[in-house]
């Protein structure tokens, strides 16, 4: 079985930023007025997008008694990570998503929901065309060492020499210097990650076999196409801040089935109204106050006292392209300067069991600009525990050169890659498969992007933003960041109306004492440098 991207689009199972048919433009909608809202009735909040950010915002606001409407362009809540069923009942999702040790807010959410969707902590391996390259332990099971010693000592590199690894030490200055502040982002963002590693003396092999592979599966692009600021932020959060940060658990099925479905049920019980297959085409503006009083979905208008956008970059670009109201605001027009990355997901059912040493695996060196991962779903997903053959998923990021290939070409290529990692794959036959292509699906943190990323507040006093590409200071990344920004947007709504309680957001774990002291000293040196003449004269 094969599902082409066009077939998936036609099923309307996708989040709003994957629609192929642009919504009809409404040239005069910004002059339309919604009905006046009764001041004694609950404030109406419209949340656009039903991924981690949108569901997070809708969950908290509905608990606070707001009249929440959540708009989703697809046929079900969940956005890109939710997954869906094929016509034959196979579970499919766009990429397997891990849940790392620092995801404290997501872990608190599943505890609140009373569900147990995750596996135990798992080890991971890294492969190249030459075979096994790296084995990562469960770091929290090892004696805890000051960062970054645990990561350096406990990770088992099969081919990378100690001399190469030692060339990473000067990079620790940049790790200390980058504190996720606005000044740090502006300082490092216009450099590429490759330039950063070169500047601090990393060896060519360390970059090729360690750092660039991390970027390919962490920021989904090669180092020469990644912001140095984003690279430092991602590497620190997932790997360098604390020894156990790289430990990961996985969902025991699709995120949509195991987490989003029970979550949505609870949100609906709190009074939130879900409207699917709704593509936002404009905002309705009260010309007297300058506030938004409604959301347009084609010819339909939905009253709103506040709006929370929770869509990806590509989705926001499509909304802006159809919205005369948003086209009047520079911060929304600037979203056109941002980019997104292509994703290819392949799920295969094999005719025999293949012995896969670890359930999660990352790969590099097969294509210069593409990172990929593969997962043993017999080990991770409940529904495949008793499957007679092997069920696995291979996900490719920055996969633009693969998207034009036929399904048969892709399956042959993936099977060949797998055989280079684990030779036993060579003799297995593919019984069934699903190939999913998503163009411009995940955020691209390219050099110079920081100035164009949106902030949580906008020039509309009652319009707020959330998502993994929104600037904030929490320090998290990926799914955790999306969820946190959803809570932050909900808190901005609470503050705007002066009603309800603020959502509790768990901060990232504090820097270790030696890192705090080094950052304090570095800040003193920077302050002294700022007092020198011509300190900002040179580029």
Coordinates of C-alpha atoms in Angstrom, one line a residue:
X1 CA 0.0 0.0 0.0
X2 CA 1.3 3.5 -0.8
X3 CA -0.2 6.9 0.0
X4 CA 1.0 9.8 -2.1
X5 CA 1.1 13.2 -0.6
X6 CA -1.7 14.3 -2.9
X7 CA -3.9 11.5 -1.6
X8 CA -3.2 12.6 1.9
X9 CA -4.1 16.2 1.1
X10 CA -7.4 15.1 -0.3
X11 CA -8.3 13.3 2.9
X12 CA -8.1 16.6 4.7
X13 CA -6.2 15.0 7.5
X14 CA -3.4 17.5 7.6
X15 CA -2.8 20.6 9.7
X16 CA -3.7 23.9 8.2
X17 CA -0.2 24.7 6.8
X18 CA -0.3 21.7 4.5
X19 CA -3.4 22.6 2.4
X20 CA -2.7 22.7 -1.3
X21 CA -5.8 24.8 -2.2
X22 CA -5.4 28.4 -0.9
X23 CA -8.4 29.8 0.8
X24 CA -10.4 32.4 -1.2
X25 CA -9.3 35.9 -0.6
X26 CA -11.7 38.3 1.0
X27 CA -10.6 41.8 0.0
X28 CA -13.1 43.7 2.2
X29 CA -13.3 41.4 5.2
X30 CA -11.3 43.8 7.4
X31 CA -14.2 46.2 7.2
X32 CA -16.8 43.7 8.4
X33 CA -18.0 43.9 12.0
X34 CA -19.0 40.9 14.1
X35 CA -21.9 41.0 16.4
X36 CA -21.4 42.8 19.7
X37 CA -20.4 40.4 22.5
X38 CA -22.4 40.7 25.7
X39 CA -20.0 42.1 28.3
X40 CA -21.5 39.8 30.9
X41 CA -20.9 36.6 28.9
X42 CA -17.6 34.8 28.9
X43 CA -14.9 36.3 26.8
X44 CA -14.6 34.6 23.4
X45 CA -11.1 33.3 22.5
X46 CA -10.4 31.8 19.1
X47 CA -7.3 29.6 18.9
X48 CA -6.1 28.8 15.4
X49 CA -4.2 25.5 15.0
X50 CA -4.6 22.4 17.1
X51 CA -1.1 21.1 17.7
X52 CA 0.9 21.2 21.0
X53 CA 0.7 25.0 21.2
X54 CA -3.0 25.4 20.2
X55 CA -4.2 22.6 22.5
X56 CA -2.1 23.9 25.3
X57 CA -3.6 27.4 25.0
X58 CA -7.2 26.0 24.6
X59 CA -6.8 23.6 27.5
X60 CA -5.8 26.3 30.0
X61 CA -8.2 29.0 28.8
X62 CA -11.2 26.6 28.8
X63 CA -10.3 25.7 32.4
X64 CA -10.4 29.4 33.3
X65 CA -14.0 29.7 32.0
X66 CA -13.3 31.4 28.7
X67 CA -15.5 30.6 25.7
X68 CA -12.9 28.9 23.5
X69 CA -13.2 28.0 19.9
X70 CA -10.4 26.0 18.4
X71 CA -10.0 26.1 14.6
X72 CA -8.2 23.3 12.8
X73 CA -7.8 23.2 9.0
X74 CA -7.6 19.4 8.9
X75 CA -10.2 16.8 9.8
X76 CA -8.9 16.2 13.4
X77 CA -7.0 18.1 16.1
X78 CA -3.3 17.5 16.4
X79 CA -1.4 19.2 13.7
X80 CA 1.7 17.6 12.2
X81 CA 2.4 15.2 15.1
X82 CA -1.0 13.7 15.6
X83 CA -1.0 10.9 13.0
X84 CA -4.0 9.3 11.4
X85 CA -5.3 5.9 10.1
X86 CA -5.0 4.8 6.5
X87 CA -7.9 3.3 4.6
X88 CA -6.8 -0.1 5.7
X89 CA -6.5 0.8 9.3
X90 CA -2.7 1.3 9.5
X91 CA -1.5 3.9 12.0
X92 CA 0.7 6.6 10.3
X93 CA 2.3 9.8 11.5
X94 CA 4.8 12.3 10.1
X95 CA 7.9 11.4 12.0
X96 CA 8.4 9.7 15.3
X97 CA 8.7 12.3 18.0
X98 CA 10.8 11.7 21.1
X99 CA 10.2 13.2 24.6
X100 CA 13.4 14.2 26.2
X101 CA 14.3 14.4 29.8
X102 CA 13.9 18.2 30.0
X103 CA 10.3 18.1 28.8
X104 CA 9.0 18.9 32.3
X105 CA 5.8 20.7 31.2
X106 CA 4.7 17.9 28.8
X107 CA 5.4 15.3 31.5
X108 CA 3.4 17.4 34.0
X109 CA 0.5 17.5 31.4
X110 CA 0.3 13.8 30.9
X111 CA 0.3 13.4 34.7
X112 CA -2.6 15.9 34.9
X113 CA -4.5 13.9 32.1
X114 CA -4.0 10.7 34.1
X115 CA -2.5 8.8 31.1
X116 CA 0.7 6.8 30.6
X117 CA 1.6 7.1 27.0
X118 CA 5.4 6.7 27.2
X119 CA 7.9 3.9 26.9
X120 CA 10.7 3.4 29.4
X121 CA 13.9 5.5 28.8
X122 CA 15.7 4.1 25.8
X123 CA 19.3 4.0 24.5
X124 CA 20.0 5.1 21.0
X125 CA 22.6 4.3 18.3
X126 CA 24.1 6.3 15.4
X127 CA 25.1 4.8 12.1
X128 CA 26.9 5.9 9.0
X129 CA 27.5 3.9 5.7
X130 CA 30.4 2.4 7.5
X131 CA 28.2 0.9 10.2
X132 CA 27.8 1.7 13.9
X133 CA 29.4 5.0 15.0
X134 CA 28.0 6.0 18.4
X135 CA 26.2 4.4 21.3
X136 CA 24.6 6.6 23.9
X137 CA 23.8 5.2 27.3
X138 CA 20.9 6.1 29.6
X139 CA 22.8 9.0 31.1
X140 CA 20.7 9.3 34.3
X141 CA 21.7 5.7 35.2
X142 CA 25.4 6.8 35.2
X143 CA 27.2 8.6 38.1
X144 CA 26.4 12.3 37.5
X145 CA 29.3 14.4 36.5
X146 CA 29.5 18.2 36.0
X147 CA 28.4 19.2 32.5
X148 CA 29.7 18.5 29.9
X149 CA 31.9 15.7 31.3
X150 CA 29.1 13.1 31.5
X151 CA 28.2 13.6 27.8
X152 CA 31.9 13.5 26.9
X153 CA 32.9 10.5 28.9
X154 CA 29.9 8.2 28.8
X155 CA 29.1 8.5 25.0
X156 CA 30.8 5.7 23.2
X157 CA 32.3 6.8 19.9
X158 CA 33.4 3.8 17.8
X159 CA 35.6 5.6 15.3
X160 CA 36.0 9.2 16.3
X161 CA 39.4 9.7 18.0
X162 CA 40.0 11.3 21.4
X163 CA 42.1 13.9 19.7
X164 CA 39.1 14.9 17.5
X165 CA 36.8 15.0 20.4
X166 CA 39.1 17.2 22.4
X167 CA 38.9 19.9 19.8
X168 CA 35.4 20.5 21.0
X169 CA 36.6 22.0 24.3
X170 CA 37.1 25.6 23.0
X171 CA 33.5 25.6 21.9
X172 CA 32.5 25.7 25.5
X173 CA 33.2 29.4 25.5
X174 CA 30.4 29.9 23.0
X175 CA 28.1 27.7 25.1
X176 CA 28.9 29.9 28.1
X177 CA 28.6 33.1 26.1
X178 CA 25.2 32.1 24.6
X179 CA 22.6 32.6 27.4
X180 CA 19.4 32.6 25.2
X181 CA 19.1 36.4 25.7
X182 CA 18.1 38.8 22.9
X183 CA 21.7 40.1 22.8
X184 CA 23.1 36.5 22.4
X185 CA 20.7 35.7 19.7
X186 CA 21.6 38.8 17.7
X187 CA 25.3 38.2 18.3
X188 CA 25.3 34.6 17.0
X189 CA 22.3 34.4 14.7
X190 CA 23.9 35.9 11.5
X191 CA 26.7 33.3 11.6
X192 CA 26.2 29.8 10.3
X193 CA 26.7 26.9 12.7
X194 CA 29.6 25.6 10.5
X195 CA 31.3 29.0 10.8
X196 CA 30.9 28.8 14.6
X197 CA 32.5 25.3 14.8
X198 CA 35.3 26.4 12.5
X199 CA 35.9 29.6 14.5
X200 CA 36.4 27.6 17.7
X201 CA 38.8 25.1 16.2
X202 CA 36.7 21.9 15.9
X203 CA 38.4 19.3 13.7
X204 CA 36.9 18.5 10.3
X205 CA 36.1 15.0 11.4
X206 CA 34.4 16.1 14.6
X207 CA 32.2 18.4 12.7
X208 CA 31.5 15.9 9.9
X209 CA 30.9 12.9 12.2
X210 CA 29.4 14.5 15.4
X211 CA 28.2 18.0 15.2
X212 CA 26.8 18.2 11.7
X213 CA 24.8 14.9 12.2
X214 CA 23.3 16.4 15.4
X215 CA 22.2 19.5 13.4
X216 CA 20.7 17.3 10.6
X217 CA 18.3 15.6 13.1
X218 CA 18.0 18.4 15.6
X219 CA 17.6 21.5 13.5
X220 CA 16.8 19.5 10.3
X221 CA 19.5 21.1 8.1
X222 CA 23.2 21.0 7.5
X223 CA 25.5 23.3 9.5
X224 CA 26.1 25.7 6.7
X225 CA 22.3 26.4 6.5
X226 CA 21.7 26.7 10.3
X227 CA 21.9 29.7 12.5
X228 CA 24.7 29.5 15.0
X229 CA 22.4 30.8 17.7
X230 CA 19.8 28.1 17.1
X231 CA 22.6 25.5 17.0
X232 CA 23.9 26.6 20.4
X233 CA 20.4 26.8 21.9
X234 CA 19.4 23.3 20.6
X235 CA 22.7 21.6 21.6
X236 CA 22.7 23.1 25.1
X237 CA 19.0 22.2 25.8
X238 CA 19.1 18.6 24.6
X239 CA 22.7 17.6 25.3
X240 CA 25.0 19.9 27.2
X241 CA 23.1 21.6 30.0
X242 CA 22.8 18.6 32.3
X243 CA 24.0 15.0 32.0
X244 CA 20.6 13.3 31.6
X245 CA 19.1 15.8 29.1
X246 CA 19.7 13.5 26.2
X247 CA 17.7 10.7 27.7
X248 CA 14.5 10.1 25.8
X249 CA 11.2 8.2 26.0
X250 CA 8.8 7.6 23.1
X251 CA 5.1 7.4 22.6
X252 CA 3.7 3.9 22.7
X253 CA 1.6 4.6 19.6
X254 CA 0.9 7.7 17.6
X255 CA 0.8 10.9 19.6
X256 CA -2.7 11.5 18.2
X257 CA -4.0 8.3 19.7
X258 CA -2.1 8.1 22.9
X259 CA -2.0 11.8 24.0
X260 CA -4.1 14.1 21.8
X261 CA -7.3 12.1 21.8
X262 CA -7.7 11.9 25.6
X263 CA -6.5 15.5 25.9
X264 CA -9.1 16.7 23.4
X265 CA -11.8 14.8 25.2
X266 CA -10.9 16.7 28.4
X267 CA -10.7 20.0 26.7
X268 CA -14.1 19.5 25.1
X269 CA -15.6 18.6 28.5
X270 CA -14.3 21.9 29.7
X271 CA -16.5 23.6 27.1
X272 CA -14.1 24.2 24.2
X273 CA -15.6 24.0 20.8
X274 CA -13.5 22.3 18.1
X275 CA -14.2 23.3 14.5
X276 CA -12.3 21.2 12.0
X277 CA -11.8 21.9 8.2
X278 CA -11.7 25.6 9.0
X279 CA -9.0 27.6 7.1
X280 CA -8.5 31.1 8.4
X281 CA -8.5 33.7 5.7
X282 CA -8.6 37.0 7.6
X283 CA -9.1 38.8 10.9
X284 CA -11.9 41.3 11.4
X285 CA -10.8 44.6 12.9
X286 CA -12.7 47.1 15.0
X287 CA -11.5 50.3 13.3
X288 CA -12.2 52.4 16.4
X289 CA -10.2 50.4 18.9
X290 CA -7.8 48.6 16.6
X291 CA -8.6 45.3 18.2
X292 CA -9.6 42.1 16.5
X293 CA -13.3 41.2 16.9
X294 CA -13.5 38.1 14.7
X295 CA -11.9 35.5 12.5
X296 CA -12.9 34.9 8.9
X297 CA -12.9 31.4 7.4
X298 CA -14.0 32.1 3.9
X299 CA -17.5 33.4 4.1
X300 CA -18.0 32.4 7.7
X301 CA -17.1 34.7 10.6
X302 CA -16.4 33.7 14.2
X303 CA -16.7 36.4 16.9
X304 CA -13.6 36.8 19.0
X305 CA -12.5 39.0 21.9
X306 CA -9.0 37.6 21.6
X307 CA -7.1 35.4 19.1
X308 CA -4.2 33.0 19.5
X309 CA -2.3 31.8 16.5
X310 CA -0.7 28.4 16.9
X311 CA 0.3 27.4 13.4
X312 CA 3.7 26.7 11.8
X313 CA 5.6 29.1 9.6
X314 CA 4.2 27.8 6.3
X315 CA 0.7 28.0 7.7
X316 CA 1.2 31.5 8.9
X317 CA 2.6 32.5 5.5
X318 CA -0.5 31.1 3.8
X319 CA -2.9 32.9 6.2
X320 CA -1.0 36.2 5.6
X321 CA -1.1 35.8 1.9
X322 CA -4.9 35.7 2.1
X323 CA -5.4 38.3 4.8
X324 CA -5.7 42.0 3.9
X325 CA -5.7 42.8 7.6
X326 CA -2.5 41.0 8.4
X327 CA -0.9 42.4 5.3
X328 CA -1.0 45.8 6.9
X329 CA 1.3 44.7 9.7
X330 CA 5.1 44.5 9.2
X331 CA 5.6 41.7 11.7
X332 CA 3.2 39.4 9.8
X333 CA 4.7 40.3 6.4
X334 CA 8.2 39.6 7.7
X335 CA 7.1 35.9 8.2
X336 CA 7.7 35.7 4.4
X337 CA 11.4 35.9 5.2
X338 CA 11.4 32.6 7.1
X339 CA 11.7 29.1 5.7
X340 CA 10.6 25.6 6.4
X341 CA 12.1 22.1 5.7
X342 CA 10.8 19.1 3.7
X343 CA 10.1 15.9 5.5
X344 CA 9.8 12.3 4.2
X345 CA 8.3 9.6 6.4
X346 CA 8.4 5.9 5.4
X347 CA 6.7 3.2 7.4
X348 CA 7.4 -0.4 6.3
X349 CA 6.1 -3.8 7.2
X350 CA 8.7 -6.6 6.6
X351 CA 8.2 -10.3 6.1
X352 CA 10.5 -11.3 8.9
X353 CA 11.9 -10.2 12.2
X354 CA 15.1 -8.3 11.9
X355 CA 17.2 -8.0 15.0
X356 CA 17.5 -4.2 15.6
X357 CA 19.9 -3.6 18.6
X358 CA 18.2 -0.4 19.9
X359 CA 14.7 0.9 19.1
X360 CA 15.8 4.5 18.1
X361 CA 18.6 5.2 15.7
X362 CA 20.1 8.3 13.9
X363 CA 22.1 8.1 10.7
X364 CA 24.5 10.4 8.8
X365 CA 26.8 10.3 5.8
X366 CA 24.3 8.8 3.4
X367 CA 23.4 12.2 1.9
X368 CA 25.4 15.4 2.4
X369 CA 22.4 17.6 3.4
X370 CA 19.9 15.1 4.8
X371 CA 19.6 13.6 8.2
X372 CA 17.5 10.5 9.0
X373 CA 16.4 8.3 11.7
X374 CA 14.8 4.8 12.0
X375 CA 12.8 3.2 14.7
X376 CA 11.9 -0.4 15.7
X377 CA 8.1 0.0 16.1
X378 CA 7.8 -3.6 17.4
X379 CA 9.6 -2.4 20.5
X380 CA 8.1 1.1 20.8
X381 CA 4.4 0.8 19.8
X382 CA 1.9 -1.3 21.6
X383 CA 0.0 -2.4 18.5
X384 CA 3.1 -4.0 16.9
X385 CA 4.3 -6.0 19.9
X386 CA 2.9 -9.2 18.5
X387 CA 3.5 -8.5 14.8
X388 CA 5.1 -11.5 13.1
X389 CA 7.4 -9.4 10.9
X390 CA 9.4 -6.2 11.6
X391 CA 7.6 -2.9 11.5
X392 CA 9.8 0.2 11.3
X393 CA 9.7 3.8 10.5
X394 CA 12.4 5.8 8.7
X395 CA 12.1 9.6 8.8
X396 CA 14.2 11.9 6.5
X397 CA 14.7 15.7 7.2
X398 CA 15.8 18.2 4.7
X399 CA 14.5 15.6 2.2
X400 CA 13.8 17.9 -0.7
X401 CA 15.8 15.8 -3.2
X402 CA 13.7 12.7 -2.3
X403 CA 10.2 14.1 -2.6
X404 CA 10.1 13.8 -6.5
X405 CA 11.0 10.1 -6.4
X406 CA 8.4 7.4 -6.9
X407 CA 7.3 5.4 -3.9
X408 CA 9.2 2.3 -5.3
X409 CA 12.4 4.3 -5.7
X410 CA 12.1 5.6 -2.1
X411 CA 11.5 2.1 -0.7
X412 CA 14.5 0.7 -2.5
X413 CA 16.7 3.6 -1.3
X414 CA 15.6 3.2 2.3
X415 CA 16.0 -0.5 2.3
X416 CA 19.5 -0.1 0.9
X417 CA 20.4 2.4 3.5
X418 CA 19.1 0.2 6.3
X419 CA 21.2 -2.7 5.0
X420 CA 24.3 -0.6 5.4
X421 CA 23.4 0.0 9.0
X422 CA 22.3 -3.6 9.8
X423 CA 23.2 -6.1 7.1
X424 CA 20.3 -8.4 8.1
X425 CA 17.9 -6.0 6.4
X426 CA 19.3 -7.2 3.1
X427 CA 17.3 -10.4 3.1
X428 CA 14.0 -9.0 4.3
X429 CA 11.2 -8.3 1.9
X430 CA 8.8 -5.4 2.2
X431 CA 5.2 -6.6 2.5
X432 CA 3.5 -3.2 2.9
X433 CA 4.5 0.4 3.2
X434 CA 3.3 4.0 3.5
X435 CA 5.3 6.9 2.0
X436 CA 4.4 10.4 3.2
X437 CA 5.8 13.5 1.7
X438 CA 5.5 16.9 3.5
X439 CA 7.0 19.9 1.8
X440 CA 7.9 22.8 4.1
X441 CA 6.7 21.0 7.2
X442 CA 9.1 21.9 10.0
X443 CA 10.8 25.2 11.1
X444 CA 14.1 26.1 9.5
X445 CA 16.2 28.2 11.8
X446 CA 18.4 29.7 9.1
X447 CA 21.2 32.3 9.6
X448 CA 19.6 35.7 10.1
X449 CA 16.1 34.4 10.9
X450 CA 15.9 35.8 14.4
X451 CA 14.8 39.3 13.3
X452 CA 11.8 37.8 11.5
X453 CA 10.6 35.2 14.0
X454 CA 7.5 36.5 15.7
X455 CA 7.2 37.3 19.3
X456 CA 4.4 36.2 21.6
X457 CA 2.6 39.6 21.4
X458 CA 1.7 41.5 18.2
X459 CA 0.7 45.0 17.1
X460 CA -2.9 43.9 17.7
X461 CA -3.4 44.2 21.4
X462 CA -5.6 41.1 21.6
X463 CA -3.7 38.8 19.1
X464 CA -1.1 36.5 20.5
X465 CA 1.3 33.9 19.0
X466 CA 2.5 30.5 19.9
X467 CA 4.5 27.7 18.4
X468 CA 8.1 26.3 18.3
X469 CA 9.2 29.2 16.1
X470 CA 8.0 32.0 18.4
X471 CA 10.7 33.9 20.3
X472 CA 10.6 33.3 24.0
X473 CA 13.1 33.0 26.9
X474 CA 12.0 29.7 28.4
X475 CA 15.0 27.9 26.8
X476 CA 13.1 24.8 25.6
X477 CA 12.9 23.5 22.0
X478 CA 10.7 21.4 19.7
X479 CA 7.4 20.0 21.2
X480 CA 8.1 21.3 24.7
X481 CA 8.7 24.8 23.4
X482 CA 5.5 24.6 21.3
X483 CA 3.5 23.6 24.4
X484 CA 5.1 26.2 26.6
X485 CA 4.4 29.0 24.2
X486 CA 0.8 27.8 24.1
X487 CA 0.6 28.3 27.9
X488 CA 2.4 31.6 27.6
X489 CA -0.2 32.8 25.0
X490 CA -3.0 31.6 27.4
X491 CA -1.4 33.7 30.1
X492 CA -1.3 36.7 27.9
X493 CA -5.0 36.3 27.3
X494 CA -5.6 36.0 31.1
X495 CA -3.6 39.2 31.7
X496 CA -5.3 41.0 28.8
X497 CA -8.7 40.5 30.3
X498 CA -7.7 40.5 33.9
X499 CA -9.7 37.3 34.4
X500 CA -8.7 33.8 35.5
X501 CA -5.5 32.3 36.8
X502 CA -2.1 32.1 35.1
X503 CA -0.9 28.7 33.9
X504 CA 2.0 27.4 35.8
X505 CA 5.0 26.9 33.5
X506 CA 7.9 24.8 34.8
X507 CA 11.2 26.5 34.0
X508 CA 14.1 24.6 32.6
X509 CA 16.5 23.3 35.2
X510 CA 18.9 25.9 36.4
X511 CA 22.5 26.0 35.0
X512 CA 24.9 24.0 37.1
X513 CA 26.9 26.2 39.6
X514 CA 30.1 26.2 37.6
X515 CA 28.2 27.3 34.5
X516 CA 26.5 30.0 36.4
X517 CA 29.8 31.3 37.7
X518 CA 31.4 31.2 34.3
X519 CA 28.5 33.1 32.8
X520 CA 28.8 35.7 35.5
X521 CA 32.5 36.3 34.8
X522 CA 31.8 36.3 31.1
X523 CA 29.1 39.0 31.6
X524 CA 31.6 41.1 33.6
X525 CA 34.2 40.9 30.8
X526 CA 31.5 41.8 28.2
X527 CA 30.5 44.8 30.2
X528 CA 34.1 46.0 30.4
X529 CA 34.5 45.5 26.6
X530 CA 31.4 47.6 26.0
X531 CA 33.2 50.6 27.7
X532 CA 36.2 50.4 25.3
X533 CA 36.3 52.9 22.4
X534 CA 35.3 51.5 19.0
X535 CA 33.9 48.4 20.7
X536 CA 31.2 48.1 18.0
X537 CA 33.2 49.6 15.1
X538 CA 34.1 46.3 13.3
X539 CA 31.7 43.8 11.8

